[in-house]
Each structure stands twice: as structure tokens, then as C-alpha cells.
PDB file of C-alpha atoms and ligand atoms in Angstrom:
ATOM      1  CA  UNK F   1      44.689   2.599  -5.422  1.00 78.00           C
ATOM      2  CA  UNK F   2      44.344  -1.075  -5.525  1.00 92.00           C
ATOM      3  CA  UNK F   3      46.558  -2.848  -7.777  1.00 95.00           C
ATOM      4  CA  UNK F   4      45.944  -5.891  -9.991  1.00 97.00           C
ATOM      5  CA  UNK F   5      49.138  -7.583 -11.515  1.00 97.00           C
ATOM      6  CA  UNK F   6      47.975 -10.020 -14.082  1.00 97.00           C
ATOM      7  CA  UNK F   7      50.254 -12.537 -15.737  1.00 97.00           C
ATOM      8  CA  UNK F   8      49.623 -11.277 -19.319  1.00 97.00           C
ATOM      9  CA  UNK F   9      47.717  -9.386 -21.690  1.00 98.00           C
ATOM     10  CA  UNK F  10      44.987 -12.175 -21.979  1.00 98.00           C
ATOM     11  CA  UNK F  11      44.394 -12.284 -17.965  1.00 98.00           C
ATOM     12  CA  UNK F  12      44.419  -8.644 -17.677  1.00 98.00           C
ATOM     13  CA  UNK F  13      41.716  -8.515 -20.498  1.00 98.00           C
ATOM     14  CA  UNK F  14      39.313 -10.927 -19.002  1.00 98.00           C
ATOM     15  CA  UNK F  15      39.829  -9.427 -15.673  1.00 98.00           C
ATOM     16  CA  UNK F  16      38.638  -6.060 -16.541  1.00 98.00           C
ATOM     17  CA  UNK F  17      36.014  -7.496 -18.547  1.00 98.00           C
ATOM     18  CA  UNK F  18      34.448  -9.268 -15.577  1.00 98.00           C
ATOM     19  CA  UNK F  19      34.857  -6.284 -13.720  1.00 98.00           C
ATOM     20  CA  UNK F  20      32.574  -4.653 -16.427  1.00 98.00           C
ATOM     21  CA  UNK F  21      29.939  -7.672 -16.397  1.00 98.00           C
ATOM     22  CA  UNK F  22      29.676  -7.154 -12.782  1.00 98.00           C
ATOM     23  CA  UNK F  23      28.874  -3.759 -13.009  1.00 98.00           C
ATOM     24  CA  UNK F  24      26.306  -4.458 -15.300  1.00 98.00           C
ATOM     25  CA  UNK F  25      24.737  -7.297 -12.948  1.00 98.00           C
ATOM     26  CA  UNK F  26      25.029  -4.604 -10.231  1.00 98.00           C
ATOM     27  CA  UNK F  27      23.499  -1.745 -11.832  1.00 98.00           C
ATOM     28  CA  UNK F  28      22.188  -2.372 -15.547  1.00 98.00           C
ATOM     29  CA  UNK F  29      21.398   1.189 -15.830  1.00 98.00           C
ATOM     30  CA  UNK F  30      25.232   2.130 -15.832  1.00 98.00           C
ATOM     31  CA  UNK F  31      26.755   4.829 -17.667  1.00 98.00           C
ATOM     32  CA  UNK F  32      30.359   3.055 -18.970  1.00 98.00           C
ATOM     33  CA  UNK F  33      33.238   4.871 -20.425  1.00 98.00           C
ATOM     34  CA  UNK F  34      35.703   2.370 -22.141  1.00 98.00           C
ATOM     35  CA  UNK F  35      38.676   4.140 -23.855  1.00 98.00           C
ATOM     36  CA  UNK F  36      39.067   3.514 -27.746  1.00 97.00           C
ATOM     37  CA  UNK F  37      42.788   2.953 -27.815  1.00 97.00           C
ATOM     38  CA  UNK F  38      44.841  -0.511 -28.149  1.00 97.00           C
ATOM     39  CA  UNK F  39      45.096  -1.635 -24.558  1.00 98.00           C
ATOM     40  CA  UNK F  40      41.262  -2.554 -24.085  1.00 98.00           C
ATOM     41  CA  UNK F  41      40.740  -4.606 -27.293  1.00 98.00           C
ATOM     42  CA  UNK F  42      41.287  -7.497 -25.385  1.00 98.00           C
ATOM     43  CA  UNK F  43      38.413  -6.222 -23.062  1.00 98.00           C
ATOM     44  CA  UNK F  44      36.116  -5.577 -25.974  1.00 98.00           C
ATOM     45  CA  UNK F  45      36.494  -8.891 -27.598  1.00 98.00           C
ATOM     46  CA  UNK F  46      35.946 -10.748 -24.208  1.00 98.00           C
ATOM     47  CA  UNK F  47      32.758  -8.463 -23.391  1.00 98.00           C
ATOM     48  CA  UNK F  48      31.560  -9.433 -27.165  1.00 98.00           C
ATOM     49  CA  UNK F  49      32.019 -13.264 -26.605  1.00 97.00           C
ATOM     50  CA  UNK F  50      30.914 -13.158 -23.070  1.00 98.00           C
ATOM     51  CA  UNK F  51      27.836 -10.642 -22.614  1.00 97.00           C
ATOM     52  CA  UNK F  52      25.345 -12.715 -24.796  1.00 93.00           C
ATOM     53  CA  UNK F  53      26.684 -16.381 -23.710  1.00 94.00           C
ATOM     54  CA  UNK F  54      26.606 -15.099 -19.766  1.00 95.00           C
ATOM     55  CA  UNK F  55      23.212 -13.551 -20.256  1.00 94.00           C
ATOM     56  CA  UNK F  56      23.992 -10.217 -19.051  1.00 97.00           C
ATOM     57  CA  UNK F  57      21.271  -7.379 -19.381  1.00 97.00           C
ATOM     58  CA  UNK F  58      23.063  -4.938 -21.478  1.00 98.00           C
ATOM     59  CA  UNK F  59      19.845  -3.478 -22.591  1.00 98.00           C
ATOM     60  CA  UNK F  60      19.948  -0.534 -20.283  1.00 98.00           C
ATOM     61  CA  UNK F  61      23.812   0.427 -19.993  1.00 98.00           C
ATOM     62  CA  UNK F  62      24.744   3.796 -21.970  1.00 98.00           C
ATOM     63  CA  UNK F  63      28.428   3.885 -23.423  1.00 98.00           C
ATOM     64  CA  UNK F  64      29.822   7.360 -23.855  1.00 98.00           C
ATOM     65  CA  UNK F  65      32.817   8.292 -25.391  1.00 98.00           C
ATOM     66  CA  UNK F  66      36.127   9.415 -23.739  1.00 98.00           C
ATOM     67  CA  UNK F  67      37.764  11.059 -26.634  1.00 98.00           C
ATOM     68  CA  UNK F  68      37.932  11.065 -30.460  1.00 98.00           C
ATOM     69  CA  UNK F  69      40.313  12.777 -32.864  1.00 98.00           C
ATOM     70  CA  UNK F  70      39.225  16.065 -34.225  1.00 98.00           C
ATOM     71  CA  UNK F  71      38.349  15.415 -37.862  1.00 98.00           C
ATOM     72  CA  UNK F  72      37.683  11.955 -37.684  1.00 97.00           C
ATOM     73  CA  UNK F  73      34.262   9.957 -37.218  1.00 95.00           C
ATOM     74  CA  UNK F  74      33.239   6.045 -37.529  1.00 96.00           C
ATOM     75  CA  UNK F  75      34.146   6.189 -41.046  1.00 95.00           C
ATOM     76  CA  UNK F  76      37.656   6.304 -40.327  1.00 96.00           C
ATOM     77  CA  UNK F  77      39.639   2.964 -39.663  1.00 96.00           C
ATOM     78  CA  UNK F  78      41.317   3.984 -36.384  1.00 97.00           C
ATOM     79  CA  UNK F  79      39.374   6.335 -35.178  1.00 98.00           C
ATOM     80  CA  UNK F  80      38.165   5.667 -31.451  1.00 98.00           C
ATOM     81  CA  UNK F  81      34.172   5.413 -32.321  1.00 98.00           C
ATOM     82  CA  UNK F  82      35.431   2.762 -35.212  1.00 98.00           C
ATOM     83  CA  UNK F  83      37.686   0.900 -32.640  1.00 98.00           C
ATOM     84  CA  UNK F  84      34.516   0.717 -30.389  1.00 98.00           C
ATOM     85  CA  UNK F  85      32.395  -0.142 -33.161  1.00 98.00           C
ATOM     86  CA  UNK F  86      34.319  -2.816 -34.561  1.00 98.00           C
ATOM     87  CA  UNK F  87      35.413  -4.217 -31.044  1.00 98.00           C
ATOM     88  CA  UNK F  88      32.198  -4.364 -29.188  1.00 98.00           C
ATOM     89  CA  UNK F  89      29.169  -2.026 -30.348  1.00 98.00           C
ATOM     90  CA  UNK F  90      28.707  -3.855 -33.669  1.00 98.00           C
ATOM     91  CA  UNK F  91      28.921  -7.106 -32.027  1.00 97.00           C
ATOM     92  CA  UNK F  92      26.120  -6.826 -29.685  1.00 97.00           C
ATOM     93  CA  UNK F  93      22.725  -5.385 -29.813  1.00 96.00           C
ATOM     94  CA  UNK F  94      22.307  -2.117 -28.782  1.00 97.00           C
ATOM     95  CA  UNK F  95      20.054   0.713 -29.722  1.00 97.00           C
ATOM     96  CA  UNK F  96      21.493   3.829 -30.773  1.00 96.00           C
ATOM     97  CA  UNK F  97      20.346   5.589 -27.645  1.00 97.00           C
ATOM     98  CA  UNK F  98      22.951   3.347 -25.855  1.00 98.00           C
ATOM     99  CA  UNK F  99      26.015   4.824 -27.377  1.00 98.00           C
ATOM    100  CA  UNK F 100      26.738   8.690 -26.938  1.00 98.00           C
ATOM    101  CA  UNK F 101      29.971   9.624 -28.851  1.00 98.00           C
ATOM    102  CA  UNK F 102      31.691  12.406 -29.747  1.00 98.00           C
ATOM    103  CA  UNK F 103      31.612  12.973 -33.633  1.00 98.00           C
ATOM    104  CA  UNK F 104      35.180  14.261 -34.479  1.00 98.00           C
ATOM    105  CA  UNK F 105      34.064  15.290 -37.741  1.00 97.00           C
ATOM    106  CA  UNK F 106      31.150  17.445 -36.817  1.00 98.00           C
ATOM    107  CA  UNK F 107      30.894  21.109 -37.524  1.00 97.00           C
ATOM    108  CA  UNK F 108      30.428  22.568 -34.253  1.00 98.00           C
ATOM    109  CA  UNK F 109      32.332  20.420 -31.609  1.00 98.00           C
ATOM    110  CA  UNK F 110      31.366  22.618 -28.925  1.00 98.00           C
ATOM    111  CA  UNK F 111      28.079  21.145 -29.245  1.00 98.00           C
ATOM    112  CA  UNK F 112      29.557  17.918 -29.160  1.00 98.00           C
ATOM    113  CA  UNK F 113      31.101  18.733 -26.133  1.00 98.00           C
ATOM    114  CA  UNK F 114      27.703  19.922 -24.508  1.00 98.00           C
ATOM    115  CA  UNK F 115      25.850  16.825 -25.730  1.00 98.00           C
ATOM    116  CA  UNK F 116      28.542  14.416 -23.757  1.00 98.00           C
ATOM    117  CA  UNK F 117      28.329  16.975 -20.774  1.00 98.00           C
ATOM    118  CA  UNK F 118      24.813  16.776 -20.749  1.00 98.00           C
ATOM    119  CA  UNK F 119      24.241  13.183 -20.400  1.00 98.00           C
ATOM    120  CA  UNK F 120      27.119  12.834 -17.490  1.00 98.00           C
ATOM    121  CA  UNK F 121      25.743  15.570 -15.854  1.00 98.00           C
ATOM    122  CA  UNK F 122      21.883  14.222 -16.027  1.00 98.00           C
ATOM    123  CA  UNK F 123      23.402  10.825 -14.944  1.00 97.00           C
ATOM    124  CA  UNK F 124      25.095  12.594 -12.174  1.00 97.00           C
ATOM    125  CA  UNK F 125      28.810  10.936 -12.970  1.00 98.00           C
ATOM    126  CA  UNK F 126      30.087   8.080 -14.873  1.00 98.00           C
ATOM    127  CA  UNK F 127      30.065   4.806 -13.107  1.00 98.00           C
ATOM    128  CA  UNK F 128      32.584   2.907 -14.572  1.00 98.00           C
ATOM    129  CA  UNK F 129      35.520   4.394 -16.603  1.00 98.00           C
ATOM    130  CA  UNK F 130      38.175   2.093 -18.369  1.00 99.00           C
ATOM    131  CA  UNK F 131      41.182   4.097 -19.377  1.00 98.00           C
ATOM    132  CA  UNK F 132      44.645   3.227 -20.591  1.00 98.00           C
ATOM    133  CA  UNK F 133      47.225   5.470 -20.301  1.00 98.00           C
ATOM    134  CA  UNK F 134      49.502   7.497 -22.845  1.00 97.00           C
ATOM    135  CA  UNK F 135      53.417   7.518 -23.711  1.00 97.00           C
ATOM    136  CA  UNK F 136      53.331  10.916 -21.805  1.00 98.00           C
ATOM    137  CA  UNK F 137      50.674   9.924 -19.189  1.00 98.00           C
ATOM    138  CA  UNK F 138      47.856  11.427 -20.678  1.00 98.00           C
ATOM    139  CA  UNK F 139      44.456  10.217 -19.973  1.00 98.00           C
ATOM    140  CA  UNK F 140      41.634  10.485 -22.872  1.00 98.00           C
ATOM    141  CA  UNK F 141      43.257  13.626 -24.747  1.00 98.00           C
ATOM    142  CA  UNK F 142      44.071  15.415 -21.488  1.00 98.00           C
ATOM    143  CA  UNK F 143      47.396  16.252 -22.405  1.00 98.00           C
ATOM    144  CA  UNK F 144      50.488  17.379 -20.006  1.00 98.00           C
ATOM    145  CA  UNK F 145      49.933  20.658 -18.674  1.00 98.00           C
ATOM    146  CA  UNK F 146      46.400  21.063 -20.035  1.00 96.00           C
ATOM    147  CA  UNK F 147      43.524  21.493 -17.602  1.00 97.00           C
ATOM    148  CA  UNK F 148      40.471  20.868 -18.637  1.00 98.00           C
ATOM    149  CA  UNK F 149      37.310  20.465 -16.335  1.00 98.00           C
ATOM    150  CA  UNK F 150      34.679  19.260 -18.823  1.00 98.00           C
ATOM    151  CA  UNK F 151      34.441  17.895 -22.311  1.00 98.00           C
ATOM    152  CA  UNK F 152      37.080  19.963 -24.207  1.00 98.00           C
ATOM    153  CA  UNK F 153      38.931  20.380 -27.408  1.00 98.00           C
ATOM    154  CA  UNK F 154      42.638  20.180 -26.920  1.00 98.00           C
ATOM    155  CA  UNK F 155      45.936  20.550 -28.760  1.00 98.00           C
ATOM    156  CA  UNK F 156      47.543  17.118 -29.455  1.00 98.00           C
ATOM    157  CA  UNK F 157      51.116  17.053 -27.617  1.00 98.00           C
ATOM    158  CA  UNK F 158      54.144  15.651 -29.912  1.00 97.00           C
ATOM    159  CA  UNK F 159      54.291  12.636 -28.013  1.00 97.00           C
ATOM    160  CA  UNK F 160      50.693  11.670 -28.923  1.00 97.00           C
ATOM    161  CA  UNK F 161      51.412  13.021 -32.806  1.00 96.00           C
ATOM    162  CA  UNK F 162      54.308  10.791 -32.832  1.00 95.00           C
ATOM    163  CA  UNK F 163      52.609   7.431 -31.694  1.00 95.00           C
ATOM    164  CA  UNK F 164      49.196   8.112 -33.199  1.00 95.00           C
ATOM    165  CA  UNK F 165      49.962   6.522 -36.550  1.00 91.00           C
ATOM    166  CA  UNK F 166      50.128   3.176 -35.150  1.00 95.00           C
ATOM    167  CA  UNK F 167      46.109   3.304 -34.836  1.00 97.00           C
ATOM    168  CA  UNK F 168      45.559   4.164 -38.782  1.00 97.00           C
ATOM    169  CA  UNK F 169      46.196   2.493 -41.756  1.00 93.00           C
ATOM    170  CA  UNK F 170      47.251   5.642 -43.815  1.00 92.00           C
ATOM    171  CA  UNK F 171      49.337   8.749 -42.542  1.00 91.00           C
ATOM    172  CA  UNK F 172      47.575  11.262 -40.510  1.00 92.00           C
ATOM    173  CA  UNK F 173      47.904  14.938 -40.043  1.00 93.00           C
ATOM    174  CA  UNK F 174      45.803  15.316 -36.755  1.00 97.00           C
ATOM    175  CA  UNK F 175      46.428  18.210 -34.459  1.00 98.00           C
ATOM    176  CA  UNK F 176      43.549  18.232 -31.873  1.00 98.00           C
ATOM    177  CA  UNK F 177      41.550  15.888 -29.938  1.00 98.00           C
ATOM    178  CA  UNK F 178      38.199  16.096 -28.078  1.00 98.00           C
ATOM    179  CA  UNK F 179      38.071  14.588 -24.688  1.00 98.00           C
ATOM    180  CA  UNK F 180      36.418  14.072 -21.525  1.00 98.00           C
ATOM    181  CA  UNK F 181      37.403  16.682 -18.869  1.00 98.00           C
ATOM    182  CA  UNK F 182      39.391  15.848 -15.752  1.00 98.00           C
ATOM    183  CA  UNK F 183      36.184  16.525 -13.406  1.00 98.00           C
ATOM    184  CA  UNK F 184      34.335  13.864 -15.494  1.00 98.00           C
ATOM    185  CA  UNK F 185      37.090  11.154 -15.187  1.00 98.00           C
ATOM    186  CA  UNK F 186      38.093  11.821 -11.873  1.00 98.00           C
ATOM    187  CA  UNK F 187      34.521  11.892 -10.354  1.00 98.00           C
ATOM    188  CA  UNK F 188      33.695   8.414 -11.949  1.00 98.00           C
ATOM    189  CA  UNK F 189      32.525   6.226  -9.519  1.00 98.00           C
ATOM    190  CA  UNK F 190      34.862   3.437 -10.452  1.00 98.00           C
ATOM    191  CA  UNK F 191      37.991   4.197 -12.195  1.00 98.00           C
ATOM    192  CA  UNK F 192      39.941   1.334 -14.001  1.00 98.00           C
ATOM    193  CA  UNK F 193      43.381   2.153 -15.462  1.00 98.00           C
ATOM    194  CA  UNK F 194      44.873  -0.461 -17.511  1.00 98.00           C
ATOM    195  CA  UNK F 195      48.550  -0.994 -18.483  1.00 98.00           C
ATOM    196  CA  UNK F 196      49.926  -3.676 -20.815  1.00 98.00           C
ATOM    197  CA  UNK F 197      53.534  -3.920 -22.604  1.00 97.00           C
ATOM    198  CA  UNK F 198      56.899  -3.110 -21.633  1.00 97.00           C
ATOM    199  CA  UNK F 199      56.721  -0.097 -23.275  1.00 97.00           C
ATOM    200  CA  UNK F 200      54.117   1.341 -20.378  1.00 97.00           C
ATOM    201  CA  UNK F 201      56.571   0.544 -17.819  1.00 97.00           C
ATOM    202  CA  UNK F 202      58.417   3.499 -17.357  1.00 97.00           C
ATOM    203  CA  UNK F 203      55.446   5.828 -17.559  1.00 97.00           C
ATOM    204  CA  UNK F 204      53.433   3.667 -14.927  1.00 97.00           C
ATOM    205  CA  UNK F 205      56.733   3.889 -12.485  1.00 96.00           C
ATOM    206  CA  UNK F 206      56.727   7.670 -13.002  1.00 97.00           C
ATOM    207  CA  UNK F 207      52.856   7.988 -12.409  1.00 96.00           C
ATOM    208  CA  UNK F 208      53.435   6.109  -9.005  1.00 94.00           C
ATOM    209  CA  UNK F 209      55.980   8.137  -7.910  1.00 95.00           C
ATOM    210  CA  UNK F 210      55.727  11.747  -9.114  1.00 96.00           C
ATOM    211  CA  UNK F 211      53.808  14.347  -7.131  1.00 97.00           C
ATOM    212  CA  UNK F 212      50.019  14.907  -8.544  1.00 97.00           C
ATOM    213  CA  UNK F 213      50.466  17.176 -11.347  1.00 97.00           C
ATOM    214  CA  UNK F 214      48.888  18.401 -14.486  1.00 98.00           C
ATOM    215  CA  UNK F 215      52.644  17.516 -16.113  1.00 98.00           C
ATOM    216  CA  UNK F 216      51.655  13.895 -15.571  1.00 98.00           C
ATOM    217  CA  UNK F 217      48.063  13.671 -15.995  1.00 98.00           C
ATOM    218  CA  UNK F 218      47.673   9.979 -14.749  1.00 98.00           C
ATOM    219  CA  UNK F 219      49.211  10.910 -11.560  1.00 98.00           C
ATOM    220  CA  UNK F 220      45.936  13.021 -10.654  1.00 98.00           C
ATOM    221  CA  UNK F 221      44.295   9.670 -10.544  1.00 98.00           C
ATOM    222  CA  UNK F 222      46.406   7.898  -7.975  1.00 94.00           C
ATOM    223  CA  UNK F 223      44.573   9.123  -4.554  1.00 95.00           C
ATOM    224  CA  UNK F 224      41.410   8.530  -5.810  1.00 97.00           C
ATOM    225  CA  UNK F 225      39.599   6.059  -4.040  1.00 97.00           C
ATOM    226  CA  UNK F 226      37.795   4.904  -6.869  1.00 98.00           C
ATOM    227  CA  UNK F 227      41.123   3.864  -8.670  1.00 98.00           C
ATOM    228  CA  UNK F 228      41.837   0.112  -9.476  1.00 98.00           C
ATOM    229  CA  UNK F 229      45.084  -0.520 -11.582  1.00 98.00           C
ATOM    230  CA  UNK F 230      45.207  -3.313 -13.762  1.00 98.00           C
ATOM    231  CA  UNK F 231      48.608  -4.158 -14.965  1.00 98.00           C
ATOM    232  CA  UNK F 232      50.212  -7.119 -16.682  1.00 97.00           C
ATOM    233  CA  UNK F 233      53.638  -8.115 -15.533  1.00 97.00           C
ATOM    234  CA  UNK F 234      55.602  -6.455 -18.624  1.00 97.00           C
ATOM    235  CA  UNK F 235      54.175  -3.132 -17.721  1.00 97.00           C
ATOM    236  CA  UNK F 236      54.850  -3.837 -14.189  1.00 95.00           C
ATOM    237  CA  UNK F 237      58.028  -1.949 -12.676  1.00 83.00           C
ATOM    238  CA  UNK F 238      58.405  -4.986  -9.860  1.00 76.00           C
ATOM    239  CA  UNK F 239      58.753  -6.997 -13.201  1.00 66.00           C
ATOM    240  CA  UNK F 240      61.150  -4.945 -14.570  1.00 56.00           C
ATOM    241  CA  UNK F 241      63.575  -4.663 -11.301  1.00 53.00           C
ATOM    242  CA  UNK F 242      63.487  -8.590 -11.010  1.00 43.00           C
ATOM    243  CA  UNK F 243      64.705  -9.116 -14.986  1.00 43.00           C
ATOM    244  CA  UNK F 244      67.575  -6.293 -14.536  1.00 37.00           C
TER     245      UNK F 244
HETATM  246  P1  PGA T   1      46.910   2.814 -26.146  1.00 94.75           P
HETATM  247  O1  PGA T   1      46.765   4.421 -25.753  1.00 94.75           O
HETATM  248  O2  PGA T   1      45.991   1.937 -25.340  1.00 94.75           O
HETATM  249  O3  PGA T   1      46.699   2.471 -27.544  1.00 94.75           O
HETATM  250  O4  PGA T   1      48.243   2.457 -25.846  1.00 94.75           O
HETATM  251  C1  PGA T   1      46.549   4.719 -24.447  1.00 94.75           C
HETATM  252  C2  PGA T   1      46.167   6.099 -24.540  1.00 94.75           C
HETATM  253  O5  PGA T   1      47.104   6.810 -25.398  1.00 94.75           O
HETATM  254  O6  PGA T   1      45.577   6.802 -23.683  1.00 94.75           O
END
């Protein structure tokens, strides 16, 4: 497990975005996943500004969904798809077949899972996945003590329900999420876990200390050779110790 401690959120975002650009330069036909939460917003901004100016060939990349709130699609402000549309997809020239996303509002969610499973299976594995970490250590919507393999519909934990309103401009009553499963995440060829801000310090510390267990989903990553952690000083426990 490699860890990059960055001095602030801006540097963290730039480093992860540069890592994605490097991936595209090495393998233009990559399958890439970027989480639709708050943490990667700076990465999306950097990519929006630099993919064109740095003449990166993104004509063959495919972006595949990490997760989505059941009941929501790109029309709802705060949905994962809307966040990625707004942050990146709408700012560059992608064709519709370059974006494969869960439609959380689809009538048949099983078909949504199968659609995403097939793309990953055809590609063998995701080339690069950029993850945030939930306050309870969840990855995508793989909540504590839920075991998934491939794309799945899962019940949201109370922790997730408590924090979810930060994403929306109206109050939401959401109960389920649709998410990539552990196999798809853990078999990704490169895994980037991002953490920023002091509110992520204790869960990052716990992830590093605890035994690997589904009770803290992010702990499943820690002995994975593909993992690189990008963390800012506020989220880094060493920083917390120094200050106390
Ligand atoms: P955040 O979400 O980036 O909005 O903090 C992380 C997560 O819940 O996985």
C-alpha cells in the first residue's frame, strides 16, 4: 500500500488528476471509475481544465459508474451521475457510449446491474478506480457487513442516511443504493483511495489499524497491491498526532 500525503486538498486533487491523465496516456482505451461524491470534485475540475489543454486523447476511454442512489438519475441535483456530468462529462467531448452509468431511476435495477457487470466483464477489469471513503468506511455503497460480489442493490446504512443530505438541495428519503460489488472494486488494476479533511481522519486511521473485515469495507483494500492512498494533511492521523 503506497500512501501519498498531500499538503492540502488542491494538491491532492491535482496529484490524483495527474495520475488519471498518466493512465490515459499509457492506455487510451482504459475503463475508469471516479466516485461521484464530494472528495473527487477537485479532480473533476482539474481534468475538465487539463484534458483538452494538455492534448490528452480521451476519445477511447470509457467511464463506468461506481454507484448511484436508488430513485435518482442525472435529473436530480446531487445524484452521482449529475455530479459527474456537471464536474466532468459535460465539460469535455464524450460520446454517449463512453459513459456507462447506473440509472438509479430505472424500472428494472437488475438490468442496470447486468449492464455494468457486462462492460466490466468484457473489459476483464476496471483499469483505474478512484474511490472516496464513507464516514463508516463504506466503498461505493458497500455498507458495513454487507457482502457483494458484482453490481448490487443494497440498503443504505444509518450513517449514510445521516450524511446524505450534504449532497442535495432538498431533503431526500432514500433507502437504497446501487453499487459496484467488492470483486469489481478489488480486482481493479489500479485503486486510488482519496481522503480529505479532518472529518475523515478517524475512519482513515481505523481502516489502517483494524483487521480486514466487511465491518469496515475500506479495510478490504489495504493489502491490495493495486492500492494507492492519496490523503491530505487534515485527514492524515500523523498530522492529528502532531497537533495534539
Ligand atoms: P464524500 O463521500 O467524498 O462525499 O465524502 C465518500 C463516500 O461516501 O464514499
